[in-house]
mmCIF file of N, CA and C in Angstrom:
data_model
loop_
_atom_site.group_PDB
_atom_site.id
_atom_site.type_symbol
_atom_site.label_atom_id
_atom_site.label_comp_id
_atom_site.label_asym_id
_atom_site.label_seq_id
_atom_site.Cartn_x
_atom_site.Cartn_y
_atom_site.Cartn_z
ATOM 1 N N UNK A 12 82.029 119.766 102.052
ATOM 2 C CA UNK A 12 81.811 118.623 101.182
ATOM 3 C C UNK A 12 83.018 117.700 101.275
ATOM 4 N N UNK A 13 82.794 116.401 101.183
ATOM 5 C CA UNK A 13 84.011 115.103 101.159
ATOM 6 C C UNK A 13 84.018 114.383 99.874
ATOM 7 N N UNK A 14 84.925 114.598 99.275
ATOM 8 C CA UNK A 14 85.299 113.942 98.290
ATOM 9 C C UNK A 14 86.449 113.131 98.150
ATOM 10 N N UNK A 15 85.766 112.240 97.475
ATOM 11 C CA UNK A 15 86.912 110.655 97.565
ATOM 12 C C UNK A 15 87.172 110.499 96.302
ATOM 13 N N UNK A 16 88.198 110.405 95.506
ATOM 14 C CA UNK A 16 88.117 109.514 94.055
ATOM 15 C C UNK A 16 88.777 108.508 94.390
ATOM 16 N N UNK A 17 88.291 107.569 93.316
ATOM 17 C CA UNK A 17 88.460 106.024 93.513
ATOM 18 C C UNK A 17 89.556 105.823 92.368
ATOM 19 N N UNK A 18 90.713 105.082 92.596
ATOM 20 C CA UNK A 18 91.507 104.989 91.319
ATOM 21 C C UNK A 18 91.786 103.654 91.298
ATOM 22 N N UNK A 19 92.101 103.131 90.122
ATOM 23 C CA UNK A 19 92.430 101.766 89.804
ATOM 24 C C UNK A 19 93.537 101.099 90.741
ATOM 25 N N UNK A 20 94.648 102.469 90.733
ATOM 26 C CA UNK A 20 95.701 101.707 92.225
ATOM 27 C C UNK A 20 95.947 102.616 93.365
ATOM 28 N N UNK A 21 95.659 102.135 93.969
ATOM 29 C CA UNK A 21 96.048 103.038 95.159
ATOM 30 C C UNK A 21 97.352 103.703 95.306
ATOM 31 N N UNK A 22 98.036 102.255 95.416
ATOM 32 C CA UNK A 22 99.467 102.529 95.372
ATOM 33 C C UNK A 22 100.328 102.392 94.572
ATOM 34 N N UNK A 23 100.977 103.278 93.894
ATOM 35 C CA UNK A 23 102.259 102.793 93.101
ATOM 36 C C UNK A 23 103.441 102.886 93.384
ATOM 37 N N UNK A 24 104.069 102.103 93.614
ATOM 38 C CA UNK A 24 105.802 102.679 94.334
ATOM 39 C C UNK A 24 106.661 101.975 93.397
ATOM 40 N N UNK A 25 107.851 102.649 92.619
ATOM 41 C CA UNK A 25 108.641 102.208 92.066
ATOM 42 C C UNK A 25 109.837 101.676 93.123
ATOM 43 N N UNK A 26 110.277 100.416 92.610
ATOM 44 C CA UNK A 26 111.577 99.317 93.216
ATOM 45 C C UNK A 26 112.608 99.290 92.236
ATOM 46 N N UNK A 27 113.979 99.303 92.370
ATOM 47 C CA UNK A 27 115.012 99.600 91.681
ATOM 48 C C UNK A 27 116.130 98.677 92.924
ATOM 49 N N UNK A 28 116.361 97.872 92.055
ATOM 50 C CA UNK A 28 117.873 97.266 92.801
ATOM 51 C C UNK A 28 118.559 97.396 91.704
ATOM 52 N N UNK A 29 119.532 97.350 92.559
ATOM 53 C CA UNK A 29 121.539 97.569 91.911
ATOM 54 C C UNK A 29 122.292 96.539 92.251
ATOM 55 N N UNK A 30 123.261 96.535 91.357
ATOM 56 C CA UNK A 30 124.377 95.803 91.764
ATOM 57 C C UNK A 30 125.552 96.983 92.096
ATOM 58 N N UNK A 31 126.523 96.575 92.967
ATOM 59 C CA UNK A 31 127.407 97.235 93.579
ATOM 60 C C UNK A 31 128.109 98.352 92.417
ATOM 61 N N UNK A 32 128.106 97.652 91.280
ATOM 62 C CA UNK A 32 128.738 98.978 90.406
ATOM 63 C C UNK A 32 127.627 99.852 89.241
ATOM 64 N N UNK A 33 126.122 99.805 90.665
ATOM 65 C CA UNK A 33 125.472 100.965 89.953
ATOM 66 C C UNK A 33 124.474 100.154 88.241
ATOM 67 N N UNK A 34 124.754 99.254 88.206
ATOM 68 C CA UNK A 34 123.777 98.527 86.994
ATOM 69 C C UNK A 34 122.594 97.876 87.874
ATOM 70 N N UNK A 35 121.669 98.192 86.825
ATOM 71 C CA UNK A 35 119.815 98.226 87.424
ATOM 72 C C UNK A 35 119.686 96.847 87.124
ATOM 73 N N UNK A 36 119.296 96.032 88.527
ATOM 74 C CA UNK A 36 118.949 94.455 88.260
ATOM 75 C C UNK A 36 117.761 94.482 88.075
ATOM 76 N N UNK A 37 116.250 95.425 88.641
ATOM 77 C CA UNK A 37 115.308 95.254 88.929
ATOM 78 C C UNK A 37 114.878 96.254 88.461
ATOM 79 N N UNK A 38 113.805 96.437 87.761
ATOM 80 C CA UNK A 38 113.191 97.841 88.255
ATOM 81 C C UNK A 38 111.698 97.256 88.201
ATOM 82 N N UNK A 39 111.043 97.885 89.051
ATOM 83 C CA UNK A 39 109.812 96.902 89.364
ATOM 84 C C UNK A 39 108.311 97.775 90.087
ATOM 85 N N UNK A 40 107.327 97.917 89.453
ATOM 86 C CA UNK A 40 106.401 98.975 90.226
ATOM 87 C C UNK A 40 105.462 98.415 90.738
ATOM 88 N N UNK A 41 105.373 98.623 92.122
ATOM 89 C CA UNK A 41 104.550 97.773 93.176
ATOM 90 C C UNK A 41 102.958 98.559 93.069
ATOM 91 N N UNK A 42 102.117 97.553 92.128
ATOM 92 C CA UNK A 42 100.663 98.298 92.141
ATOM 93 C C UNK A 42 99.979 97.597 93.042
ATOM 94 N N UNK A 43 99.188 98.290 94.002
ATOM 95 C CA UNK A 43 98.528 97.911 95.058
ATOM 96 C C UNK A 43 96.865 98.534 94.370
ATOM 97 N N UNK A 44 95.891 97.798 94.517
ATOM 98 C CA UNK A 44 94.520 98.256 94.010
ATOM 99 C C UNK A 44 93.919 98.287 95.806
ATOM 100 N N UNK A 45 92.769 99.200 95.523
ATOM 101 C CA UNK A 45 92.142 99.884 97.210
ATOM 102 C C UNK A 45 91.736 98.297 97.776
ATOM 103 N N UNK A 46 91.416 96.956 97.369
ATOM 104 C CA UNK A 46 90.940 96.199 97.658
ATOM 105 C C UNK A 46 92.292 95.392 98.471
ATOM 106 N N UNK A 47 93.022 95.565 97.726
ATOM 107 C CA UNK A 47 94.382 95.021 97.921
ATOM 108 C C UNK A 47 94.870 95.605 99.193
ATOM 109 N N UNK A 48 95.026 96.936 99.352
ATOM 110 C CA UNK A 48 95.485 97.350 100.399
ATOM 111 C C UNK A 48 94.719 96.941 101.473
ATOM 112 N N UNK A 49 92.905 96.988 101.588
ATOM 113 C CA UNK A 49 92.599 97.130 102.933
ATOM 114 C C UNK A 49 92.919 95.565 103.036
ATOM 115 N N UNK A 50 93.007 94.592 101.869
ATOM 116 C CA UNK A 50 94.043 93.090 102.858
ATOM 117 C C UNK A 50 94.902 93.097 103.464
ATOM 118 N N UNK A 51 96.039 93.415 102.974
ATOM 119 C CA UNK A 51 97.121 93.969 103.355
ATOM 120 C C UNK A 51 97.260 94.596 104.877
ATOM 121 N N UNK A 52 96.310 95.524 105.186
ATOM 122 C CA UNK A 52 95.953 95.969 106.705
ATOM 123 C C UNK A 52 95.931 95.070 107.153
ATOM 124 N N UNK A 53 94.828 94.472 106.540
ATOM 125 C CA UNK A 53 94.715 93.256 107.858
ATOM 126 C C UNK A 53 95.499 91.912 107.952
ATOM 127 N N UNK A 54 96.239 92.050 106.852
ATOM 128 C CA UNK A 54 97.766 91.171 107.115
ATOM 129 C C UNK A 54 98.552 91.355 108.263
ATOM 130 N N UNK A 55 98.773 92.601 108.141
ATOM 131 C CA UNK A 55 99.930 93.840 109.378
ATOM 132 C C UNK A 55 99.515 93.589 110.784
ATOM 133 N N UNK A 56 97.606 94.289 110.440
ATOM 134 C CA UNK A 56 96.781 93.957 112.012
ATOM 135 C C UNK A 56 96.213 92.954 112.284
ATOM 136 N N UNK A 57 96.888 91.970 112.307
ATOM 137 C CA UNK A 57 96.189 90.683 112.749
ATOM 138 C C UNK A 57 95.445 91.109 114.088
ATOM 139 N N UNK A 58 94.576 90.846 113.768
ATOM 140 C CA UNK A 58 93.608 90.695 115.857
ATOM 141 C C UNK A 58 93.811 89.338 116.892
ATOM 142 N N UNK A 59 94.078 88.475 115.335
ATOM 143 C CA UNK A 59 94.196 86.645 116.514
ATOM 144 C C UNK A 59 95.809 87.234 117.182
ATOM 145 N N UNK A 60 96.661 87.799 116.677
ATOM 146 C CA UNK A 60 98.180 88.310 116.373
ATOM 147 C C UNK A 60 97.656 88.130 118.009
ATOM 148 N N UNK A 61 97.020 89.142 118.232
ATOM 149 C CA UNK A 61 97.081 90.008 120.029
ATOM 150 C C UNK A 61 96.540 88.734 120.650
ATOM 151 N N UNK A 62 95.433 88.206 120.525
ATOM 152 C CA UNK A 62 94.945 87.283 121.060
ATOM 153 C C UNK A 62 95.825 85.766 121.559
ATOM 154 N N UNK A 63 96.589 85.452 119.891
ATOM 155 C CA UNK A 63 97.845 84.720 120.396
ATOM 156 C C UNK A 63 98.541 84.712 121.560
ATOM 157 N N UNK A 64 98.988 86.278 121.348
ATOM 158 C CA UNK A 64 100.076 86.258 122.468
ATOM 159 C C UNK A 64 99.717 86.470 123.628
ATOM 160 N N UNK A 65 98.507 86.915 124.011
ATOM 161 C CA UNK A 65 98.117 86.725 125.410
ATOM 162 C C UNK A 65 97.792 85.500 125.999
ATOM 163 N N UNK A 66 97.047 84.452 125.217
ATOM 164 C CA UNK A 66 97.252 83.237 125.573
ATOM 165 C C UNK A 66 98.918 82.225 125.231
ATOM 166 N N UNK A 67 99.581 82.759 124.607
ATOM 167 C CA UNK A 67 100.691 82.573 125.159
ATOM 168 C C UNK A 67 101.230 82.535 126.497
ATOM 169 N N UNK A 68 101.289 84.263 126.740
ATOM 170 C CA UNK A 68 101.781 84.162 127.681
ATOM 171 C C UNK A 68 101.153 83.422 128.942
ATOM 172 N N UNK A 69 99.964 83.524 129.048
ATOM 173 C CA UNK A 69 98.987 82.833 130.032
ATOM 174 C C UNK A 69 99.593 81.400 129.955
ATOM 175 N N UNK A 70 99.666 80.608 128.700
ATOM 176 C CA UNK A 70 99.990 79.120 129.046
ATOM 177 C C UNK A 70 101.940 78.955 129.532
ATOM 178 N N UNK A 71 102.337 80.087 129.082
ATOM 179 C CA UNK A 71 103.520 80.464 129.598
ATOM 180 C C UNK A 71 103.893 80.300 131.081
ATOM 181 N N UNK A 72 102.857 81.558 131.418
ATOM 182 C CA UNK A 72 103.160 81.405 133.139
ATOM 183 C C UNK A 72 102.627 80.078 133.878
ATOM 184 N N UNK A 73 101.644 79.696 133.594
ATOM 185 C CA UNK A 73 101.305 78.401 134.102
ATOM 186 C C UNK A 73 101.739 76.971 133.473
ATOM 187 N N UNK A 74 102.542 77.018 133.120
ATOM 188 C CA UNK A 74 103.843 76.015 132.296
ATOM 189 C C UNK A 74 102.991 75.043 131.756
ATOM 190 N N UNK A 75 102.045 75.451 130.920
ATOM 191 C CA UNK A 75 102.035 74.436 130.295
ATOM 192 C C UNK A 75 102.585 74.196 128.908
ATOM 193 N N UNK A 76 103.385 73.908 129.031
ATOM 194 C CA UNK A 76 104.935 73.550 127.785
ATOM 195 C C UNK A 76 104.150 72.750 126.501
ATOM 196 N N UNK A 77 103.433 71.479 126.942
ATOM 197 C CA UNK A 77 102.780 71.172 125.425
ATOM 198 C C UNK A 77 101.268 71.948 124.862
ATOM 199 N N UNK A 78 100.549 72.724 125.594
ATOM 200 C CA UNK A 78 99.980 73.624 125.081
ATOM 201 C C UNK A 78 100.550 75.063 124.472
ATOM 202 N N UNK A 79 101.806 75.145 125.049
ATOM 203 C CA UNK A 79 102.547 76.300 124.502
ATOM 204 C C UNK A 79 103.203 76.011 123.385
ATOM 205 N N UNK A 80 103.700 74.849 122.972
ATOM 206 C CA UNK A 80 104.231 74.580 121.948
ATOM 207 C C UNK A 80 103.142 74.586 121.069
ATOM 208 N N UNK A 81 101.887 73.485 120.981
ATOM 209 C CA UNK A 81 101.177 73.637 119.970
ATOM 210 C C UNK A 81 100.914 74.862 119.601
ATOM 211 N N UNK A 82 100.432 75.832 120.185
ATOM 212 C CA UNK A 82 100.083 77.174 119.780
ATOM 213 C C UNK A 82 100.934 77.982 119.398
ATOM 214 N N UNK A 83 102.284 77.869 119.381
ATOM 215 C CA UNK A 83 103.356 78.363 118.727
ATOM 216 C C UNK A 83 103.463 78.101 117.736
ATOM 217 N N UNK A 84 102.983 76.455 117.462
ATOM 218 C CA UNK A 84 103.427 75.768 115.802
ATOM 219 C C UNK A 84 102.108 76.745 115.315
ATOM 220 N N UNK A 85 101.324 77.101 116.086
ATOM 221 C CA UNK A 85 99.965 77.055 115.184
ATOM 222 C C UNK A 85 99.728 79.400 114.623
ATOM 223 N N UNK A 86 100.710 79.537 115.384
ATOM 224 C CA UNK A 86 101.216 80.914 115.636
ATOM 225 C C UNK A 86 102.026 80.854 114.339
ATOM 226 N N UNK A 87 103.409 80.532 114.239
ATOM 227 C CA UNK A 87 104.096 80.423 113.541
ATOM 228 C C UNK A 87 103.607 79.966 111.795
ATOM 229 N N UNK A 88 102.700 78.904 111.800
ATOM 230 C CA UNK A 88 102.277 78.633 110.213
ATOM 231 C C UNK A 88 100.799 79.777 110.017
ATOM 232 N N UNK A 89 100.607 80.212 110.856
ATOM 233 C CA UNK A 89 99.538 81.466 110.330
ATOM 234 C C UNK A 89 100.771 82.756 109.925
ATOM 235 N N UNK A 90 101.036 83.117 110.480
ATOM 236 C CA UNK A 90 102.450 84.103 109.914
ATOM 237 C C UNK A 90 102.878 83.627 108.687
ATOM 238 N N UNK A 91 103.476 82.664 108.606
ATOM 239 C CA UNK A 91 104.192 81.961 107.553
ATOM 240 C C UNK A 91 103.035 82.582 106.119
ATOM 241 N N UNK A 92 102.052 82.211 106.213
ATOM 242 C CA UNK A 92 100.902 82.091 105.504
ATOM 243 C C UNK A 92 100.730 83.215 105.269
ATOM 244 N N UNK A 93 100.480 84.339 106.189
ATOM 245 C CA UNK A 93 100.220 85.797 105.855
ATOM 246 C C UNK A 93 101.519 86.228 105.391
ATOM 247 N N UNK A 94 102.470 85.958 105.198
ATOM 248 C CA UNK A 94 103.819 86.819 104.663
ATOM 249 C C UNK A 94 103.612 86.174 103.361
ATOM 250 N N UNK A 95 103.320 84.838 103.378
ATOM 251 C CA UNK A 95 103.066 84.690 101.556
ATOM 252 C C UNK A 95 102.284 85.244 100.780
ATOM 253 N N UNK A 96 101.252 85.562 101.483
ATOM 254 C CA UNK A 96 99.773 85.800 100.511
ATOM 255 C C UNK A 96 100.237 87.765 100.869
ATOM 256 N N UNK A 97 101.405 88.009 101.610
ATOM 257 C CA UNK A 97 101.827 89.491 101.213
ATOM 258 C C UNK A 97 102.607 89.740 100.193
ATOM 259 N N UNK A 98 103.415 88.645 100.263
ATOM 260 C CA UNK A 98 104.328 88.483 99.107
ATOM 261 C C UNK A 98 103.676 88.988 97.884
ATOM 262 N N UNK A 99 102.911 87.626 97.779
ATOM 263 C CA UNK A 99 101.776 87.705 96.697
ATOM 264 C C UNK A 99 101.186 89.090 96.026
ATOM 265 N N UNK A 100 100.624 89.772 96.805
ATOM 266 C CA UNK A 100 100.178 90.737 96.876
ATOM 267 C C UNK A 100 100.873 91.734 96.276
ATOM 268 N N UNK A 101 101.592 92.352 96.885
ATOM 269 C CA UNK A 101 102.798 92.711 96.534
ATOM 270 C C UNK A 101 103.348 92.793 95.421
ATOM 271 N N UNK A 102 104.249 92.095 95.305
ATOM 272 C CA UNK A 102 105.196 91.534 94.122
ATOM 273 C C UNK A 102 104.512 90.798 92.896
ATOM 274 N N UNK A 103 103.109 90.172 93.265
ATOM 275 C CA UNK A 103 102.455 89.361 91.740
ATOM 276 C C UNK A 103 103.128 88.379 91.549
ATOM 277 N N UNK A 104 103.476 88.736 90.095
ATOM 278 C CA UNK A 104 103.890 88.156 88.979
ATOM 279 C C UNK A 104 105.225 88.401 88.833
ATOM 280 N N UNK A 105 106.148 89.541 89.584
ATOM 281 C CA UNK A 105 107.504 89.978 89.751
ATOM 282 C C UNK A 105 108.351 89.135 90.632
ATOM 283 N N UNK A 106 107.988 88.231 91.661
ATOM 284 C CA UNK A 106 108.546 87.582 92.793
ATOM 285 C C UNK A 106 109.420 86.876 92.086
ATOM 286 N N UNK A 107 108.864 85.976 91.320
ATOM 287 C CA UNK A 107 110.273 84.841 91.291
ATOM 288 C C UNK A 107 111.274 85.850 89.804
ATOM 289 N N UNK A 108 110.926 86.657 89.389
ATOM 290 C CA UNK A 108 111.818 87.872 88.119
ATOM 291 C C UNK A 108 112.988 88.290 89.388
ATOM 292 N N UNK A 109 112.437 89.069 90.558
ATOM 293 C CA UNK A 109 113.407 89.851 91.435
ATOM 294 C C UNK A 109 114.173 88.707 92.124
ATOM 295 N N UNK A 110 113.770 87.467 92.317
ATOM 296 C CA UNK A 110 114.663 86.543 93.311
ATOM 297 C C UNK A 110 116.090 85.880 92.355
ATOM 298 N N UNK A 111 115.279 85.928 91.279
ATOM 299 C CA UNK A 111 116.009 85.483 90.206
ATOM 300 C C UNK A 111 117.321 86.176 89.490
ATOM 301 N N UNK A 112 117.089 87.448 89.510
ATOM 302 C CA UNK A 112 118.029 88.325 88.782
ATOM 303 C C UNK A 112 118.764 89.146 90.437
ATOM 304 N N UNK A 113 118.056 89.127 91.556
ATOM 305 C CA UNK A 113 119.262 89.945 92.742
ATOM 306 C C UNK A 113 119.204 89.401 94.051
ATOM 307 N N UNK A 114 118.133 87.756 93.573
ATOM 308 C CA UNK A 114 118.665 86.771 94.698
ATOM 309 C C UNK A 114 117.770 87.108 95.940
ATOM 310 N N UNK A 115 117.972 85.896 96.701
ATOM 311 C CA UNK A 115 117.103 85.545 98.162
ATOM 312 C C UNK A 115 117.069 86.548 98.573
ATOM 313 N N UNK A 116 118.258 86.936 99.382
ATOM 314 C CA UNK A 116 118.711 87.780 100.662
ATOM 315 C C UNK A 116 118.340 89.338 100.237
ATOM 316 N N UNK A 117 118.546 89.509 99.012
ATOM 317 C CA UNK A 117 118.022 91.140 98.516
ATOM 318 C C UNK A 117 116.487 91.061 98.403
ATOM 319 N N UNK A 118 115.578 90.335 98.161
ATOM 320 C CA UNK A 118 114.048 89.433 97.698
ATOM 321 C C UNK A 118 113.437 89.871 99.165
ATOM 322 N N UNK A 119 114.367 89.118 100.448
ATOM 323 C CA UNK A 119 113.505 89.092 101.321
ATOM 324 C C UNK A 119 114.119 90.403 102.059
ATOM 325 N N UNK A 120 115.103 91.377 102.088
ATOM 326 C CA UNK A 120 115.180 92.691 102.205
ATOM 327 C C UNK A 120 114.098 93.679 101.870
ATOM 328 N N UNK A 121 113.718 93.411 100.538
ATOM 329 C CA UNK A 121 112.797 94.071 99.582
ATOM 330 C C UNK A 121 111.387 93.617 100.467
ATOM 331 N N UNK A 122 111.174 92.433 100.643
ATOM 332 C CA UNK A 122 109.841 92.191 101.502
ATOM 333 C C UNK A 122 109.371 93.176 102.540
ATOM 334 N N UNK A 123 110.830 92.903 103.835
ATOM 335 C CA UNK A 123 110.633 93.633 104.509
ATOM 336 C C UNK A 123 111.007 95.160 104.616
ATOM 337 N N UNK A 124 111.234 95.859 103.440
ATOM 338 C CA UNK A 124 111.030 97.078 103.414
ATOM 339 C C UNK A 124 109.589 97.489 102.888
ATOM 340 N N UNK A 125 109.086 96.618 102.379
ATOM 341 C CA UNK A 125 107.970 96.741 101.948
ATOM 342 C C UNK A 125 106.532 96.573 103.019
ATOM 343 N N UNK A 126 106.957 95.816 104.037
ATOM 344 C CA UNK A 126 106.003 95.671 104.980
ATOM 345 C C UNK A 126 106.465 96.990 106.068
ATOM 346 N N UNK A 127 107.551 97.328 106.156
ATOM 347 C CA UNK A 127 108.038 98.487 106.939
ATOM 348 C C UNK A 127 106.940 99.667 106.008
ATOM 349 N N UNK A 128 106.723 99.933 104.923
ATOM 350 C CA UNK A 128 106.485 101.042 104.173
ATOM 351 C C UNK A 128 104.931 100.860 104.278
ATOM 352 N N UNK A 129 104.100 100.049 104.587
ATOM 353 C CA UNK A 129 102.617 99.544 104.640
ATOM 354 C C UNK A 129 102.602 99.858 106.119
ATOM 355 N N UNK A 130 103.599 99.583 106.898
ATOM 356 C CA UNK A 130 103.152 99.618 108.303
ATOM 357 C C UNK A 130 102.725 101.069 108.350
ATOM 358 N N UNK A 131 103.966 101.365 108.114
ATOM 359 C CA UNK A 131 104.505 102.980 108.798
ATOM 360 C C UNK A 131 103.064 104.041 107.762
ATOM 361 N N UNK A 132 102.712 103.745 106.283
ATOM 362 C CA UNK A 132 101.747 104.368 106.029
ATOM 363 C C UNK A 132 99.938 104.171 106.899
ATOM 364 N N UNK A 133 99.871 102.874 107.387
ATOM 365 C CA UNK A 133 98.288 102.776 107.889
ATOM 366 C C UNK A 133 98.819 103.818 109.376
ATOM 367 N N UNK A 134 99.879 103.429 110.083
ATOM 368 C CA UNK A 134 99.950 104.339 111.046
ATOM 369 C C UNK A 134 100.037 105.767 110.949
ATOM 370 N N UNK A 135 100.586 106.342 110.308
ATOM 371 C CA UNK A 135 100.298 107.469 109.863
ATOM 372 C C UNK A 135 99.012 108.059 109.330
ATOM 373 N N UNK A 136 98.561 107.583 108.780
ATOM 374 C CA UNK A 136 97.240 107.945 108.033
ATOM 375 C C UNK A 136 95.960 107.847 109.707
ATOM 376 N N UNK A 137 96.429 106.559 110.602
ATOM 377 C CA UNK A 137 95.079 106.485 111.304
ATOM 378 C C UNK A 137 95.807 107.618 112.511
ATOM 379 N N UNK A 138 96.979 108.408 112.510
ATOM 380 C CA UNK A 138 97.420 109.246 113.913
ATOM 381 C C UNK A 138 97.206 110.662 112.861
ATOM 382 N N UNK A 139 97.217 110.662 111.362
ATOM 383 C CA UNK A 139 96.426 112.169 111.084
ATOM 384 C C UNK A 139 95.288 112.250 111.033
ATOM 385 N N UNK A 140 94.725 111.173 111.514
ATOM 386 C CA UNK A 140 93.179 111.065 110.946
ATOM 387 C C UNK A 140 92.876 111.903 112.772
ATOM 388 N N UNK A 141 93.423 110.771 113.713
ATOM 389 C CA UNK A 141 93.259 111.579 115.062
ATOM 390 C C UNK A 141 93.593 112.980 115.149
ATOM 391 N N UNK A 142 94.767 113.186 114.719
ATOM 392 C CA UNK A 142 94.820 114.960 114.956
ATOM 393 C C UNK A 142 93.988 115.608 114.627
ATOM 394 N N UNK A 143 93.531 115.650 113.210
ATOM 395 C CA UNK A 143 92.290 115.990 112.606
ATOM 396 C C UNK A 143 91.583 116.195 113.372
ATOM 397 N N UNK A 144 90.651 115.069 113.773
ATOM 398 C CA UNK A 144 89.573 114.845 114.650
ATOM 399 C C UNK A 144 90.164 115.608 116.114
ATOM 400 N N UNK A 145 90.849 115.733 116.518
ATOM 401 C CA UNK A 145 91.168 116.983 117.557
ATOM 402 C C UNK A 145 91.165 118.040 117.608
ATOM 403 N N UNK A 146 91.991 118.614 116.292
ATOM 404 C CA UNK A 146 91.871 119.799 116.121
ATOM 405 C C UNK A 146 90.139 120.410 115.961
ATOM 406 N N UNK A 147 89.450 119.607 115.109
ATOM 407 C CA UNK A 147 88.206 119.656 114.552
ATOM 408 C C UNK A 147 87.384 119.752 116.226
ATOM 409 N N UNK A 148 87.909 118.924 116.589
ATOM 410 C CA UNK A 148 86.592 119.224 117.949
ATOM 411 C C UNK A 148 87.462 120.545 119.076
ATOM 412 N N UNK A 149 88.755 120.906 118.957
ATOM 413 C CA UNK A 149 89.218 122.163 119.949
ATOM 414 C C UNK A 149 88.351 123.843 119.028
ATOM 415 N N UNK A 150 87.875 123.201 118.081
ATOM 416 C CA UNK A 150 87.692 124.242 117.032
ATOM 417 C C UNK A 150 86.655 124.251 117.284
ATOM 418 N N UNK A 151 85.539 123.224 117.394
ATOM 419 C CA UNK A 151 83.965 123.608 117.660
ATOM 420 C C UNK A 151 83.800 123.755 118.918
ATOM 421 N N UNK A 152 84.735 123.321 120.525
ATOM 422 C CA UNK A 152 84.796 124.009 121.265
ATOM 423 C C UNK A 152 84.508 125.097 121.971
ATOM 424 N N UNK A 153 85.427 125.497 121.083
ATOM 425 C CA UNK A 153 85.831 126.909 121.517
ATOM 426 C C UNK A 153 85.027 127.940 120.915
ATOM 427 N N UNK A 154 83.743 127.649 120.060
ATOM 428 C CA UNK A 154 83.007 128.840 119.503
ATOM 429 C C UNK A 154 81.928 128.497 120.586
#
């Protein structure tokens, strides 16, 4: 039998910044709801992402310099766009509280540990899902 429960958040991860002598600037709990996350995936896995860069490189090798530029500008403000609406996601209603009380440079640290921690979980989850599914078929195999 497979059983799934469904919970209001998927994810909860507590955030805690400091200042150098150990006093709590932030403390902040990142609720992610199941709807939220599978966006989020597809923030990370962009598909145009791959598609971009192969026609990149294609207008690359065959120099064409003002088709490569446009598609860079046009590369570049889709990114731009998906790191906000991660932000968003993310952080809510906390973004401008954490920029405010431990500043830019710690804000956009915190981002990208946060997209490091989304990456590294969908990859994990879809390389146990494969083992699984390996082990599961060396097992019916072999009877």
């Amino acid at each position: 039998m497979i059983k799934l429960t469904r919970k209001q958040y998927e994810i909860e991860e507590p955030i805690q910044v400091e200042d150098e002598s150990g006093n709590l600037l932030v403390d902040y709990t990142v609720r992610i709801t199941p709807e939220e996350k599978l966006r989020i995936r597809d923030i990370i896995f962009d598909e145009q992402d791959v598609k971009d860069g192969r026609m990149l490189s294609k207008l690359e090798q065959e120099g064409k310099t003002s088709e490569y530029e446009e598609l860079e500008a046009k590369v570049l403000d889709r990114a731009k766009a998906r790191q906000e609406e991660f932000e968003q996601i993310v952080f809510k209603e906390g973004r401008e509280i954490i920029k405010a009380k431990a500043g830019e440079s710690i804000y956009l640290d915190l981002v990208d540990m946060m997209f490091d921690f989304f990456a590294n979980a969908f990859v994990e989850k879809r390389i146990s899902q494969m083992n699984t599914l390996t082990t599961s078929l060396r097992k019916i195999s072999n009877k």
